[in-house]
Amino acid sequence: MYQILVVDDEARIRSIIKKYAEFEGHIVTEAGDGMEAVRLCRKESYDIIIMDIMMPELDGFSACREIRKISQTPIIMLSARGEEYDRINGFELGIDDYVVKPFSPKELMLRIGAVMKRVASGSAAGAAVQKKQNVIIELDGGGLKADVTARIVYINGQRVDMSPKEYDLFFYMLDNRNVALSREKLISEVWGYDFYGDARTLDTHIKLLRKSLGEYSRYIVTLRGVGYRFEGEA
């Protein structure tokens, strides 16, 4: 059972999501705009947030930015548009999934379950890593440095901030460097076998990761018709 915050200015959309979520045993709180969502998040804790982008008072992106200042609660964005700009903007803010309207309520419930499963898996993995001795990988004479245990990346001595999924993707590719990784392999290993998104999500995160790596983005090589490979010797 999850505590779910549904944020959408359309009462009909909120009602549909609430109906399906409560049928599966979840508890739903509703908010009609971004301002209300931020106020609720400052007072209460939720397991996951379903947030529309286009809303009055405060849009979904701005609300997400404010919520991220106080909480790392998983967020699934809803949008009537499927434009790459929206995806990139959302993922840069640290959202966990992106659903284009009109959507299937049943699929949304599956996506909620998949996101929560990944969050739980990531927490367990992080706790296990805490018990290990720090593993440091340096490339290009130390220009690109990765503390695998602490999940910290440095470029030319400066710490780089990435979204949680960028870190997941980077460290998986780093751990499998010089290996051709198909798109299907990356999606199943980084997002999970129960991922209900599409390949564009992977491409968007690769683009964001390259941006974060700056001059070292050259390590990520596109394999046409296959996927990607992280080239580099530690």
XYZ file of C-alpha atoms in Angstrom:
234
model
C 0.000 0.000 0.000
C 1.383 3.409 -0.998
C 0.557 6.963 0.011
C 0.059 8.642 -3.384
C -0.233 12.363 -4.115
C -2.061 13.021 -7.413
C -1.561 16.529 -8.794
C -3.623 17.636 -11.800
C -5.863 20.623 -12.497
C -8.404 18.323 -14.179
C -10.692 16.784 -11.569
C -11.640 14.024 -14.022
C -8.024 12.875 -14.350
C -7.540 12.910 -10.581
C -10.766 10.929 -10.137
C -9.728 8.228 -12.616
C -6.286 7.785 -11.056
C -7.779 7.756 -7.548
C -10.348 5.125 -8.533
C -7.739 2.695 -9.849
C -5.215 3.414 -7.096
C -7.732 2.900 -4.283
C -8.939 -0.288 -5.975
C -5.377 -1.604 -5.561
C -5.378 -0.619 -1.898
C -3.440 2.649 -2.042
C -4.297 5.868 -0.205
C -4.691 8.909 -2.474
C -4.429 12.620 -1.693
C -5.416 15.102 -4.403
C -4.029 18.518 -5.342
C -5.439 20.781 -8.056
C -2.274 22.733 -8.822
C 1.455 22.919 -8.166
C 1.161 25.386 -5.288
C -1.124 23.052 -3.379
C 1.180 20.118 -4.098
C 4.199 21.938 -2.646
C 2.221 22.946 0.452
C 1.097 19.352 1.007
C 4.631 17.996 0.580
C 5.907 20.422 3.189
C 3.384 19.061 5.705
C 3.074 15.384 4.795
C 5.192 12.533 3.415
C 4.160 10.519 0.371
C 5.534 7.368 -1.190
C 5.098 8.627 -4.750
C 3.750 11.690 -6.584
C 1.837 11.718 -9.887
C 2.249 15.232 -11.311
C 0.779 16.928 -14.381
C 3.000 19.467 -16.169
C 0.527 22.070 -17.453
C -1.256 23.534 -14.424
C -2.311 26.989 -13.187
C -0.635 28.766 -10.273
C 2.539 26.671 -10.509
C 3.355 24.255 -13.331
C 4.583 20.714 -12.752
C 8.234 21.471 -13.493
C 8.334 24.373 -11.025
C 6.474 22.340 -8.396
C 8.888 19.441 -8.875
C 11.835 21.821 -8.454
C 10.416 23.080 -5.138
C 9.581 19.594 -3.888
C 13.100 18.373 -4.688
C 14.456 20.973 -2.248
C 12.777 19.147 0.636
C 12.139 15.597 -0.561
C 13.383 12.864 -2.894
C 9.930 11.277 -3.179
C 9.618 9.467 -6.552
C 7.719 11.517 -9.144
C 5.920 10.388 -12.296
C 5.174 13.262 -14.663
C 2.029 13.449 -16.807
C 1.983 15.476 -20.004
C -0.308 16.020 -22.971
C 2.834 16.403 -25.074
C 5.533 13.881 -25.808
C 8.201 16.382 -26.810
C 11.829 15.614 -26.040
C 12.246 19.000 -24.342
C 9.671 18.048 -21.717
C 11.372 14.710 -21.106
C 14.815 16.260 -20.763
C 13.560 19.035 -18.505
C 11.752 16.533 -16.294
C 14.609 14.058 -16.033
C 17.069 16.869 -15.278
C 14.853 17.731 -12.314
C 15.105 14.133 -11.125
C 11.701 12.707 -12.028
C 11.478 8.929 -12.149
C 9.140 8.330 -15.076
C 7.200 10.205 -17.728
C 3.733 9.329 -19.037
C 2.084 10.953 -22.065
C -1.656 11.688 -22.032
C -3.986 10.046 -22.862
C -2.727 7.120 -20.813
C -4.065 3.811 -19.612
C -4.842 3.898 -15.850
C -3.845 0.234 -15.640
C -0.472 1.018 -17.213
C -0.001 3.933 -14.809
C -0.568 1.539 -11.889
C 2.072 -0.789 -13.359
C 4.476 2.115 -13.702
C 3.882 3.100 -10.069
C 4.702 -0.449 -9.004
C 7.811 -0.529 -11.195
C 9.125 2.803 -9.871
C 8.568 1.778 -6.263
C 10.284 -1.556 -6.869
C 13.315 0.228 -8.345
C 13.411 2.645 -5.417
C 13.349 -0.245 -2.933
C 16.017 -2.112 -4.895
C 18.226 0.974 -5.041
C 17.922 1.522 -1.289
C 18.892 -2.077 -0.573
C 21.851 -1.902 -2.941
C 22.967 1.371 -1.396
C 22.864 -0.107 2.100
C 24.971 -3.065 0.954
C 27.518 -0.796 -0.714
C 27.958 1.183 2.492
C 29.603 -1.889 4.045
C 32.236 -2.171 1.308
C 35.573 -0.439 1.054
C 35.578 2.501 -1.348
C 36.265 1.548 -4.963
C 37.834 4.353 -7.050
C 38.076 4.250 -10.839
C 40.158 6.861 -12.668
C 40.227 7.450 -16.417
C 42.295 9.797 -18.542
C 44.980 10.215 -15.894
C 42.412 11.016 -13.235
C 40.591 13.632 -15.287
C 37.459 11.529 -14.893
C 37.264 9.977 -11.439
C 34.453 7.848 -10.059
C 33.987 6.791 -6.446
C 31.878 3.710 -7.125
C 31.063 3.050 -3.480
C 29.947 6.590 -2.664
C 28.447 7.169 -6.148
C 30.394 10.386 -6.673
C 31.830 11.557 -9.993
C 34.608 14.115 -10.421
C 35.699 15.846 -13.627
C 39.071 17.564 -13.434
C 38.760 17.616 -9.669
C 35.256 19.107 -9.597
C 32.333 17.083 -8.301
C 29.583 16.565 -10.881
C 25.913 16.557 -9.920
C 23.726 14.111 -11.827
C 20.172 12.866 -11.488
C 19.768 9.485 -9.722
C 19.100 7.695 -13.015
C 22.140 9.316 -14.652
C 24.256 7.893 -11.838
C 22.685 4.456 -12.335
C 23.368 4.548 -16.070
C 26.902 5.915 -15.709
C 28.054 3.385 -13.117
C 26.491 0.463 -14.994
C 28.248 1.481 -18.211
C 31.477 2.148 -16.317
C 31.322 -1.289 -14.713
C 30.796 -2.794 -18.185
C 33.220 -0.569 -20.071
C 34.463 -1.699 -23.477
C 31.445 -4.003 -23.786
C 28.790 -3.459 -26.467
C 25.531 -2.882 -24.590
C 22.298 -3.244 -26.506
C 19.486 -0.815 -25.820
C 17.405 -3.691 -24.441
C 20.230 -4.701 -22.087
C 20.667 -1.172 -20.759
C 16.942 -0.689 -20.219
C 16.491 -4.034 -18.461
C 19.565 -3.612 -16.240
C 19.242 0.088 -15.375
C 15.454 0.497 -15.354
C 14.426 -3.100 -14.695
C 12.683 -5.848 -16.626
C 9.337 -4.390 -15.640
C 10.052 -0.984 -17.183
C 6.980 0.270 -19.036
C 8.534 3.250 -20.803
C 10.140 3.298 -24.223
C 13.623 3.523 -25.754
C 13.370 7.318 -25.925
C 13.809 7.400 -22.157
C 17.208 5.713 -22.552
C 18.236 8.066 -25.368
C 17.232 11.087 -23.295
C 19.321 9.923 -20.340
C 22.302 9.175 -22.580
C 22.046 12.756 -23.858
C 21.871 14.097 -20.289
C 24.786 11.907 -19.199
C 26.937 13.127 -22.091
C 26.134 16.693 -21.108
C 27.150 15.991 -17.500
C 30.432 14.370 -18.569
C 31.402 17.325 -20.735
C 34.703 16.679 -22.546
C 34.610 13.060 -21.362
C 31.342 12.379 -23.153
C 33.574 10.922 -25.889
C 33.798 7.767 -23.784
C 30.166 6.989 -24.637
C 30.105 5.622 -28.176
C 26.869 5.094 -30.112
C 26.647 1.724 -31.834
C 24.167 2.189 -34.635
C 21.442 -0.413 -34.647
C 22.758 -1.905 -31.401
C 23.086 0.487 -28.492
C 26.064 2.063 -26.730
C 29.547 1.273 -25.450
C 31.585 3.021 -22.765
C 35.193 3.023 -24.013
C 38.031 3.639 -21.614
C 40.855 2.009 -19.663
C 41.255 2.582 -15.934
